[in-house]
């Protein structure tokens, strides 16, 4: 394990004003995204979409520190034969790879899941390193039960998922790959922001205990958490200042200062909400780690709709991606204001 290399990559992933593009949708998920624009999901259409994003300038050079890829994508080449990973490195960005194989039903725990993918992971990581990946991602899924249902999430679900995350992280570091650890507390449901805080705190505290127990060096990791936020169906949803305040408080209570950086998921927030929340956190608090984005939907939804799967819309799709990347880059510096959406559009 080369700790200096791991720390150098981790710090580059959270460089000032930059963040991560999560383009690691599995075939099923990208199929659903393409269905919204009536586009067939094929290896070529998936390649065209991702090639368009990875060729977008100045977004890729100025705002995107790294790109999380899916197994198919890390092996694909652009229409002119250039490997997609080379488009990313040519822009000064870092290729990464999703290595979990998805959340599956957790035996004996109705409504809960365990993320799989540890079998054979050591060999897959060696292969991905050869293909150019310098960081990886594993996402644990923690659901919150309906209001009044304290049984979900269970301690069993949190313990098993955080244990698996730490096993993944240890294997990554052995392979000189920076692990992004992503314990996602899901936003769906009618729960309050206080309940989200409680579940997020429990998850993060368990995660850092497991990482310590398994000898993971925090200086060579990145945390990808949810924000502390009301459930999507909650009656009185908390406003942006409260989301920023409670998220920062929760992270400060749980995440050691040795962690090089925190890159949030958007988790079903609207594009502009996710950007605004990030900027508020960066503008108003003195924190031990940089806070940035590792967004999937919040970076891709707008360009996907504009592109619509048509070659003639590539320039317009890239303009939409440039815009979202710029807004989020500013948010990572605490310099975003919602009015800028019009100004820069
Ligand atoms: C890009 O979506 C990733 C999940 O894909 P699958 O469900 O198909 O495996 C997801 O892990 C993503 O990287 C993170 O959740 C962040 O994405 P969002 O859309 O929440 O910002």
Short mmCIF file of N, CA, C and O in Angstrom, two decimals, residues 78-197:
data_model
loop_
_atom_site.label_atom_id
_atom_site.label_comp_id
_atom_site.label_asym_id
_atom_site.label_seq_id
_atom_site.Cartn_x
_atom_site.Cartn_y
_atom_site.Cartn_z
N UNK A 78 -14.26 5.85 -27.28
CA UNK A 78 -15.07 6.85 -27.97
C UNK A 78 -15.26 6.44 -29.44
O UNK A 78 -14.61 5.51 -29.91
N UNK A 79 -16.11 7.16 -30.14
CA UNK A 79 -16.38 6.82 -31.55
C UNK A 79 -15.10 6.81 -32.39
O UNK A 79 -14.97 6.05 -33.33
N UNK A 80 -14.12 7.67 -32.02
CA UNK A 80 -12.86 7.72 -32.80
C UNK A 80 -11.81 6.73 -32.27
O UNK A 80 -10.66 6.77 -32.70
N UNK A 81 -12.20 5.88 -31.35
CA UNK A 81 -11.29 4.84 -30.87
C UNK A 81 -10.50 5.20 -29.62
O UNK A 81 -9.80 4.36 -29.06
N UNK A 82 -10.60 6.46 -29.16
CA UNK A 82 -9.87 6.85 -27.93
C UNK A 82 -10.56 6.22 -26.72
O UNK A 82 -11.78 6.37 -26.56
N UNK A 83 -9.81 5.54 -25.85
CA UNK A 83 -10.45 4.99 -24.65
C UNK A 83 -11.14 6.11 -23.85
O UNK A 83 -10.58 7.22 -23.73
N UNK A 84 -12.32 5.82 -23.32
CA UNK A 84 -13.02 6.86 -22.55
C UNK A 84 -12.19 7.30 -21.35
O UNK A 84 -12.22 8.48 -20.97
N UNK A 85 -11.41 6.40 -20.77
CA UNK A 85 -10.57 6.80 -19.63
C UNK A 85 -9.53 7.85 -20.07
O UNK A 85 -9.14 8.70 -19.28
N UNK A 86 -9.11 7.79 -21.34
CA UNK A 86 -8.11 8.76 -21.80
C UNK A 86 -8.75 10.14 -21.95
O UNK A 86 -8.11 11.17 -21.68
N UNK A 87 -10.02 10.18 -22.38
CA UNK A 87 -10.70 11.48 -22.44
C UNK A 87 -10.67 12.13 -21.06
O UNK A 87 -10.49 13.34 -20.92
N UNK A 88 -10.88 11.30 -20.05
CA UNK A 88 -10.94 11.82 -18.67
C UNK A 88 -9.55 12.29 -18.21
O UNK A 88 -9.41 13.42 -17.71
N UNK A 89 -8.54 11.47 -18.41
CA UNK A 89 -7.20 11.87 -17.94
C UNK A 89 -6.66 13.04 -18.76
O UNK A 89 -5.97 13.91 -18.24
N UNK A 90 -7.00 13.10 -20.07
CA UNK A 90 -6.54 14.23 -20.89
C UNK A 90 -7.09 15.56 -20.36
O UNK A 90 -6.49 16.62 -20.56
N UNK A 91 -8.26 15.49 -19.71
CA UNK A 91 -8.85 16.71 -19.14
C UNK A 91 -8.28 17.00 -17.75
O UNK A 91 -8.70 17.96 -17.09
N UNK A 92 -7.37 16.15 -17.29
CA UNK A 92 -6.78 16.37 -15.95
C UNK A 92 -7.66 15.82 -14.84
O UNK A 92 -7.48 16.14 -13.67
N UNK A 93 -8.62 14.98 -15.21
CA UNK A 93 -9.53 14.40 -14.23
C UNK A 93 -9.12 12.94 -13.98
O UNK A 93 -8.31 12.38 -14.72
N UNK A 94 -9.67 12.33 -12.93
CA UNK A 94 -9.21 10.99 -12.51
C UNK A 94 -10.32 9.96 -12.74
O UNK A 94 -11.44 10.16 -12.26
N UNK A 95 -10.03 8.86 -13.43
CA UNK A 95 -11.05 7.81 -13.57
C UNK A 95 -11.20 6.99 -12.29
O UNK A 95 -10.21 6.65 -11.64
N UNK A 96 -12.45 6.69 -11.96
CA UNK A 96 -12.75 5.82 -10.81
C UNK A 96 -13.75 4.77 -11.25
O UNK A 96 -14.26 4.81 -12.37
N UNK A 97 -14.06 3.83 -10.37
CA UNK A 97 -14.90 2.70 -10.77
C UNK A 97 -15.82 2.26 -9.64
O UNK A 97 -15.39 2.17 -8.50
N UNK A 98 -17.08 2.00 -9.99
CA UNK A 98 -18.02 1.42 -9.02
C UNK A 98 -17.73 -0.08 -8.96
O UNK A 98 -17.71 -0.76 -10.00
N UNK A 99 -17.48 -0.61 -7.76
CA UNK A 99 -17.12 -2.03 -7.66
C UNK A 99 -18.15 -2.86 -6.91
O UNK A 99 -18.03 -4.09 -6.88
N UNK A 100 -19.16 -2.22 -6.32
CA UNK A 100 -20.18 -3.07 -5.70
C UNK A 100 -21.07 -3.64 -6.80
O UNK A 100 -21.10 -3.13 -7.93
N UNK A 101 -21.77 -4.73 -6.46
CA UNK A 101 -22.64 -5.34 -7.48
C UNK A 101 -24.11 -5.14 -7.12
O UNK A 101 -24.97 -5.87 -7.59
N UNK A 102 -24.36 -4.15 -6.27
CA UNK A 102 -25.74 -3.74 -6.02
C UNK A 102 -26.28 -4.17 -4.67
O UNK A 102 -25.71 -5.02 -3.98
N UNK A 103 -27.36 -3.52 -4.30
CA UNK A 103 -28.03 -3.79 -3.01
C UNK A 103 -29.05 -4.91 -3.21
O UNK A 103 -29.92 -4.80 -4.07
N UNK A 104 -28.92 -5.97 -2.40
CA UNK A 104 -29.82 -7.14 -2.53
C UNK A 104 -30.59 -7.29 -1.22
O UNK A 104 -30.14 -6.84 -0.16
N UNK A 105 -31.77 -7.97 -1.26
CA UNK A 105 -32.54 -8.13 -0.01
C UNK A 105 -31.68 -8.76 1.09
O UNK A 105 -30.94 -9.72 0.84
N UNK A 106 -31.78 -8.19 2.28
CA UNK A 106 -31.01 -8.69 3.42
C UNK A 106 -31.82 -9.78 4.10
O UNK A 106 -32.96 -9.53 4.55
N UNK A 107 -31.25 -10.97 4.18
CA UNK A 107 -31.99 -12.11 4.74
C UNK A 107 -32.49 -11.80 6.14
O UNK A 107 -31.74 -11.29 6.97
N UNK A 108 -33.74 -12.06 6.40
CA UNK A 108 -34.30 -11.90 7.74
C UNK A 108 -34.60 -10.47 8.11
O UNK A 108 -34.88 -10.18 9.27
N UNK A 109 -34.55 -9.56 7.16
CA UNK A 109 -34.81 -8.14 7.47
C UNK A 109 -35.65 -7.53 6.35
O UNK A 109 -35.10 -6.98 5.40
N UNK A 110 -36.95 -7.65 6.49
CA UNK A 110 -37.85 -7.19 5.42
C UNK A 110 -37.67 -5.69 5.15
O UNK A 110 -37.59 -4.89 6.08
N UNK A 111 -37.58 -5.35 3.87
CA UNK A 111 -37.47 -3.94 3.49
C UNK A 111 -36.05 -3.40 3.59
O UNK A 111 -35.84 -2.20 3.39
N UNK A 112 -35.08 -4.26 3.91
CA UNK A 112 -33.70 -3.77 4.04
C UNK A 112 -32.79 -4.51 3.07
O UNK A 112 -33.11 -5.60 2.59
N UNK A 113 -31.67 -3.91 2.79
CA UNK A 113 -30.76 -4.50 1.79
C UNK A 113 -29.33 -4.59 2.32
O UNK A 113 -28.95 -3.88 3.25
N UNK A 114 -28.59 -5.46 1.67
CA UNK A 114 -27.14 -5.55 1.92
C UNK A 114 -26.46 -5.40 0.56
O UNK A 114 -26.87 -6.02 -0.42
N UNK A 115 -25.44 -4.58 0.50
CA UNK A 115 -24.73 -4.39 -0.76
C UNK A 115 -23.71 -5.52 -0.94
O UNK A 115 -22.95 -5.84 -0.02
N UNK A 116 -23.73 -6.11 -2.13
CA UNK A 116 -22.85 -7.25 -2.42
C UNK A 116 -21.70 -6.84 -3.33
O UNK A 116 -21.70 -5.76 -3.90
N UNK A 117 -20.73 -7.76 -3.48
CA UNK A 117 -19.62 -7.50 -4.40
C UNK A 117 -18.24 -7.81 -3.84
O UNK A 117 -17.23 -7.51 -4.48
N UNK A 118 -18.18 -8.42 -2.65
CA UNK A 118 -16.86 -8.68 -2.08
C UNK A 118 -16.16 -9.89 -2.71
O UNK A 118 -14.93 -9.92 -2.79
N UNK A 119 -16.95 -10.87 -3.17
CA UNK A 119 -16.32 -12.07 -3.75
C UNK A 119 -15.50 -11.70 -4.98
O UNK A 119 -16.00 -11.04 -5.90
N UNK A 120 -14.25 -12.09 -5.01
CA UNK A 120 -13.39 -11.83 -6.17
C UNK A 120 -12.95 -10.38 -6.30
O UNK A 120 -12.34 -9.99 -7.31
N UNK A 121 -13.24 -9.56 -5.28
CA UNK A 121 -12.95 -8.12 -5.41
C UNK A 121 -11.45 -7.84 -5.53
O UNK A 121 -11.04 -6.95 -6.30
N UNK A 122 -10.62 -8.60 -4.82
CA UNK A 122 -9.17 -8.34 -4.91
C UNK A 122 -8.69 -8.42 -6.37
O UNK A 122 -7.97 -7.54 -6.85
N UNK A 123 -9.14 -9.44 -7.10
CA UNK A 123 -8.71 -9.60 -8.50
C UNK A 123 -9.32 -8.51 -9.39
O UNK A 123 -8.66 -7.99 -10.30
N UNK A 124 -10.57 -8.17 -9.13
CA UNK A 124 -11.20 -7.12 -9.96
C UNK A 124 -10.50 -5.78 -9.75
O UNK A 124 -10.33 -5.00 -10.69
N UNK A 125 -10.09 -5.50 -8.52
CA UNK A 125 -9.41 -4.22 -8.25
C UNK A 125 -8.07 -4.16 -9.01
O UNK A 125 -7.72 -3.11 -9.57
N UNK A 126 -7.37 -5.28 -9.04
CA UNK A 126 -6.08 -5.30 -9.77
C UNK A 126 -6.34 -5.01 -11.25
O UNK A 126 -5.60 -4.24 -11.90
N UNK A 127 -7.39 -5.60 -11.78
CA UNK A 127 -7.76 -5.40 -13.18
C UNK A 127 -8.14 -3.92 -13.43
O UNK A 127 -7.67 -3.28 -14.39
N UNK A 128 -8.94 -3.35 -12.54
CA UNK A 128 -9.36 -1.97 -12.70
C UNK A 128 -8.17 -1.00 -12.60
O UNK A 128 -8.13 0.02 -13.29
N UNK A 129 -7.21 -1.32 -11.75
CA UNK A 129 -6.02 -0.46 -11.65
C UNK A 129 -5.31 -0.43 -13.00
O UNK A 129 -4.92 0.64 -13.48
N UNK A 130 -5.17 -1.61 -13.61
CA UNK A 130 -4.53 -1.70 -14.94
C UNK A 130 -5.31 -0.89 -15.97
O UNK A 130 -4.74 -0.30 -16.89
N UNK A 131 -6.63 -0.85 -15.82
CA UNK A 131 -7.48 -0.10 -16.77
C UNK A 131 -7.47 1.41 -16.47
O UNK A 131 -8.09 2.18 -17.20
N UNK A 132 -6.81 1.82 -15.40
CA UNK A 132 -6.64 3.25 -15.14
C UNK A 132 -7.39 3.79 -13.92
O UNK A 132 -7.28 4.98 -13.61
N UNK A 133 -8.16 2.95 -13.24
CA UNK A 133 -8.92 3.46 -12.08
C UNK A 133 -7.97 3.76 -10.92
O UNK A 133 -7.12 2.94 -10.58
N UNK A 134 -8.14 4.94 -10.32
CA UNK A 134 -7.32 5.30 -9.16
C UNK A 134 -8.18 5.48 -7.91
O UNK A 134 -7.67 5.72 -6.84
N UNK A 135 -9.50 5.40 -8.08
CA UNK A 135 -10.37 5.36 -6.91
C UNK A 135 -11.57 4.47 -7.24
O UNK A 135 -11.80 4.14 -8.41
N UNK A 136 -12.27 4.07 -6.19
CA UNK A 136 -13.43 3.18 -6.38
C UNK A 136 -14.59 3.68 -5.53
O UNK A 136 -14.44 4.60 -4.73
N UNK A 137 -15.74 3.08 -5.77
CA UNK A 137 -16.93 3.46 -5.00
C UNK A 137 -17.76 2.25 -4.65
O UNK A 137 -17.88 1.32 -5.45
N UNK A 138 -18.31 2.26 -3.44
CA UNK A 138 -19.21 1.20 -2.95
C UNK A 138 -20.33 1.91 -2.21
O UNK A 138 -20.05 2.71 -1.32
N UNK A 139 -21.56 1.59 -2.57
CA UNK A 139 -22.70 2.29 -1.96
C UNK A 139 -23.53 1.33 -1.11
O UNK A 139 -24.02 0.32 -1.61
N UNK A 140 -23.65 1.67 0.18
CA UNK A 140 -24.55 0.93 1.07
C UNK A 140 -25.87 1.69 1.12
O UNK A 140 -25.87 2.93 1.12
N UNK A 141 -26.97 0.97 1.16
CA UNK A 141 -28.29 1.60 1.13
C UNK A 141 -29.00 1.39 2.47
O UNK A 141 -29.20 0.25 2.88
N UNK A 142 -29.34 2.48 3.12
CA UNK A 142 -30.03 2.40 4.41
C UNK A 142 -31.39 3.08 4.26
O UNK A 142 -31.47 4.29 4.04
N UNK A 143 -32.45 2.29 4.34
CA UNK A 143 -33.80 2.86 4.24
C UNK A 143 -34.30 3.31 5.61
O UNK A 143 -33.91 2.74 6.63
N UNK A 144 -35.16 4.32 5.61
CA UNK A 144 -35.83 4.73 6.86
C UNK A 144 -37.30 4.31 6.74
O UNK A 144 -37.96 4.63 5.74
N UNK A 145 -37.80 3.59 7.75
CA UNK A 145 -39.19 3.13 7.74
C UNK A 145 -40.17 4.29 7.85
O UNK A 145 -39.78 5.41 8.19
N UNK A 146 -41.43 3.98 7.58
CA UNK A 146 -42.47 5.01 7.67
C UNK A 146 -42.52 5.56 9.10
O UNK A 146 -42.11 4.88 10.05
N UNK A 147 -43.04 6.77 9.23
CA UNK A 147 -43.11 7.43 10.54
C UNK A 147 -43.70 6.49 11.58
O UNK A 147 -44.71 5.84 11.32
N UNK A 148 -43.06 6.39 12.71
CA UNK A 148 -43.57 5.51 13.77
C UNK A 148 -42.99 4.11 13.70
O UNK A 148 -43.09 3.34 14.65
N UNK A 149 -42.35 3.76 12.57
CA UNK A 149 -41.73 2.43 12.44
C UNK A 149 -40.25 2.55 12.79
O UNK A 149 -39.43 2.89 11.95
N UNK A 150 -39.95 2.27 14.04
CA UNK A 150 -38.56 2.43 14.50
C UNK A 150 -37.70 1.22 14.12
O UNK A 150 -36.49 1.21 14.32
N UNK A 151 -38.33 0.17 13.56
CA UNK A 151 -37.59 -1.08 13.30
C UNK A 151 -36.67 -0.96 12.09
O UNK A 151 -35.72 -1.71 11.94
N UNK A 152 -36.98 -0.02 11.21
CA UNK A 152 -36.16 0.17 10.00
C UNK A 152 -35.56 1.56 10.01
O UNK A 152 -36.30 2.54 10.10
N UNK A 153 -34.22 1.67 9.96
CA UNK A 153 -33.27 0.58 9.78
C UNK A 153 -32.99 -0.18 11.06
O UNK A 153 -32.99 0.40 12.15
N UNK A 154 -32.67 -1.45 10.90
CA UNK A 154 -32.30 -2.28 12.06
C UNK A 154 -30.79 -2.13 12.30
O UNK A 154 -30.03 -1.80 11.38
N UNK A 155 -30.40 -2.42 13.52
CA UNK A 155 -28.97 -2.38 13.84
C UNK A 155 -28.23 -3.43 12.99
O UNK A 155 -27.10 -3.21 12.55
N UNK A 156 -28.90 -4.56 12.76
CA UNK A 156 -28.35 -5.64 11.92
C UNK A 156 -28.01 -5.13 10.53
O UNK A 156 -26.91 -5.37 10.00
N UNK A 157 -28.92 -4.37 9.93
CA UNK A 157 -28.70 -3.83 8.58
C UNK A 157 -27.52 -2.86 8.58
O UNK A 157 -26.64 -2.92 7.71
N UNK A 158 -27.48 -1.99 9.56
CA UNK A 158 -26.38 -1.00 9.61
C UNK A 158 -25.04 -1.71 9.88
O UNK A 158 -24.05 -1.45 9.19
N UNK A 159 -25.04 -2.63 10.81
CA UNK A 159 -23.77 -3.33 11.13
C UNK A 159 -23.24 -4.09 9.91
O UNK A 159 -22.05 -4.00 9.59
N UNK A 160 -24.11 -4.84 9.23
CA UNK A 160 -23.62 -5.68 8.13
C UNK A 160 -23.15 -4.79 6.96
O UNK A 160 -22.12 -5.08 6.33
N UNK A 161 -23.89 -3.74 6.68
CA UNK A 161 -23.49 -2.86 5.56
C UNK A 161 -22.19 -2.11 5.85
O UNK A 161 -21.36 -1.96 4.95
N UNK A 162 -22.02 -1.65 7.07
CA UNK A 162 -20.80 -0.89 7.38
C UNK A 162 -19.59 -1.83 7.45
O UNK A 162 -18.48 -1.46 7.08
N UNK A 163 -19.85 -3.06 7.89
CA UNK A 163 -18.77 -4.06 7.90
C UNK A 163 -18.31 -4.33 6.46
O UNK A 163 -17.10 -4.35 6.17
N UNK A 164 -19.27 -4.47 5.56
CA UNK A 164 -18.93 -4.74 4.14
C UNK A 164 -18.19 -3.54 3.54
O UNK A 164 -17.22 -3.71 2.79
N UNK A 165 -18.64 -2.33 3.86
CA UNK A 165 -17.95 -1.13 3.35
C UNK A 165 -16.48 -1.11 3.78
O UNK A 165 -15.60 -0.76 3.00
N UNK A 166 -16.24 -1.48 5.03
CA UNK A 166 -14.86 -1.46 5.53
C UNK A 166 -14.03 -2.57 4.88
O UNK A 166 -12.85 -2.36 4.57
N UNK A 167 -14.65 -3.73 4.64
CA UNK A 167 -13.89 -4.81 3.96
C UNK A 167 -13.51 -4.36 2.55
O UNK A 167 -12.39 -4.59 2.08
N UNK A 168 -14.44 -3.71 1.88
CA UNK A 168 -14.18 -3.16 0.53
C UNK A 168 -13.05 -2.13 0.60
O UNK A 168 -12.11 -2.15 -0.23
N UNK A 169 -13.13 -1.23 1.59
CA UNK A 169 -12.14 -0.14 1.68
C UNK A 169 -10.74 -0.70 1.92
O UNK A 169 -9.75 -0.23 1.33
N UNK A 170 -10.63 -1.72 2.77
CA UNK A 170 -9.32 -2.31 3.05
C UNK A 170 -8.74 -2.95 1.79
O UNK A 170 -7.54 -2.79 1.50
N UNK A 171 -9.57 -3.63 1.02
CA UNK A 171 -9.09 -4.25 -0.22
C UNK A 171 -8.66 -3.19 -1.23
O UNK A 171 -7.66 -3.34 -1.93
N UNK A 172 -9.40 -2.10 -1.31
CA UNK A 172 -9.03 -1.01 -2.23
C UNK A 172 -7.64 -0.48 -1.88
O UNK A 172 -6.79 -0.30 -2.77
N UNK A 173 -7.43 -0.20 -0.61
CA UNK A 173 -6.14 0.41 -0.22
C UNK A 173 -4.99 -0.55 -0.49
O UNK A 173 -3.91 -0.12 -0.91
N UNK A 174 -5.22 -1.83 -0.29
CA UNK A 174 -4.20 -2.83 -0.61
C UNK A 174 -3.81 -2.74 -2.09
O UNK A 174 -2.66 -2.97 -2.47
N UNK A 175 -4.79 -2.38 -2.94
CA UNK A 175 -4.57 -2.29 -4.40
C UNK A 175 -4.16 -0.88 -4.83
O UNK A 175 -4.14 -0.58 -6.03
N UNK A 176 -3.86 0.01 -3.86
CA UNK A 176 -3.51 1.41 -4.15
C UNK A 176 -4.63 2.16 -4.86
O UNK A 176 -4.39 3.02 -5.72
N UNK A 177 -5.85 1.84 -4.49
CA UNK A 177 -7.03 2.52 -5.04
C UNK A 177 -7.74 3.20 -3.87
O UNK A 177 -7.97 2.57 -2.83
N UNK A 178 -8.07 4.48 -4.03
CA UNK A 178 -8.74 5.21 -2.94
C UNK A 178 -10.20 4.77 -2.86
O UNK A 178 -10.93 4.86 -3.85
N UNK A 179 -10.65 4.29 -1.71
CA UNK A 179 -12.07 3.93 -1.59
C UNK A 179 -12.95 5.13 -1.26
O UNK A 179 -12.69 5.84 -0.28
N UNK A 180 -13.97 5.36 -2.08
CA UNK A 180 -15.06 6.26 -1.66
C UNK A 180 -16.01 5.37 -0.87
O UNK A 180 -16.50 4.36 -1.39
N UNK A 181 -16.27 5.73 0.38
CA UNK A 181 -17.23 4.97 1.17
C UNK A 181 -18.55 5.74 1.17
O UNK A 181 -18.60 6.91 1.55
N UNK A 182 -19.60 5.08 0.69
CA UNK A 182 -20.90 5.75 0.50
C UNK A 182 -21.99 5.04 1.29
O UNK A 182 -22.56 4.07 0.81
N UNK A 183 -22.27 5.51 2.51
CA UNK A 183 -23.39 4.95 3.24
C UNK A 183 -24.60 5.85 3.00
O UNK A 183 -24.75 6.87 3.64
N UNK A 184 -25.46 5.48 2.06
CA UNK A 184 -26.57 6.39 1.68
C UNK A 184 -27.82 6.12 2.50
O UNK A 184 -28.44 5.06 2.36
N UNK A 185 -28.19 7.08 3.32
CA UNK A 185 -29.50 7.03 4.00
C UNK A 185 -30.49 7.61 2.99
O UNK A 185 -30.39 8.77 2.58
N UNK A 186 -31.43 6.77 2.60
CA UNK A 186 -32.34 7.10 1.50
C UNK A 186 -33.35 8.16 1.92
O UNK A 186 -33.87 8.17 3.03
N UNK A 187 -33.62 9.05 0.96
CA UNK A 187 -34.49 10.20 1.21
C UNK A 187 -35.98 9.87 1.11
O UNK A 187 -36.83 10.61 1.61
N UNK A 188 -36.33 8.74 0.43
CA UNK A 188 -37.74 8.39 0.25
C UNK A 188 -38.40 8.15 1.60
O UNK A 188 -37.83 7.48 2.46
N UNK A 189 -39.62 8.67 1.76
CA UNK A 189 -40.38 8.41 2.99
C UNK A 189 -40.94 9.68 3.59
O UNK A 189 -40.70 10.79 3.08
N UNK A 190 -41.67 9.50 4.70
CA UNK A 190 -42.32 10.66 5.33
C UNK A 190 -41.60 11.06 6.62
O UNK A 190 -42.18 11.75 7.45
N UNK A 191 -40.35 10.63 6.77
CA UNK A 191 -39.63 10.90 8.02
C UNK A 191 -39.20 12.36 8.14
O UNK A 191 -39.02 13.06 7.15
N UNK A 192 -38.98 12.76 9.39
CA UNK A 192 -38.56 14.14 9.67
C UNK A 192 -37.04 14.27 9.47
O UNK A 192 -36.31 13.27 9.39
N UNK A 193 -36.57 15.51 9.45
CA UNK A 193 -35.12 15.74 9.34
C UNK A 193 -34.41 15.21 10.60
O UNK A 193 -33.28 14.72 10.52
N UNK A 194 -35.09 15.26 11.73
CA UNK A 194 -34.48 14.77 12.97
C UNK A 194 -34.23 13.25 12.88
O UNK A 194 -33.20 12.75 13.33
N UNK A 195 -35.18 12.55 12.29
CA UNK A 195 -35.01 11.08 12.13
C UNK A 195 -33.86 10.79 11.15
O UNK A 195 -33.07 9.88 11.37
N UNK A 196 -33.75 11.60 10.12
CA UNK A 196 -32.64 11.42 9.17
C UNK A 196 -31.31 11.66 9.89
O UNK A 196 -30.34 10.92 9.67
N UNK A 197 -31.27 12.67 10.74
CA UNK A 197 -30.06 12.96 11.52
C UNK A 197 -29.66 11.73 12.34
O UNK A 197 -28.50 11.28 12.32
#
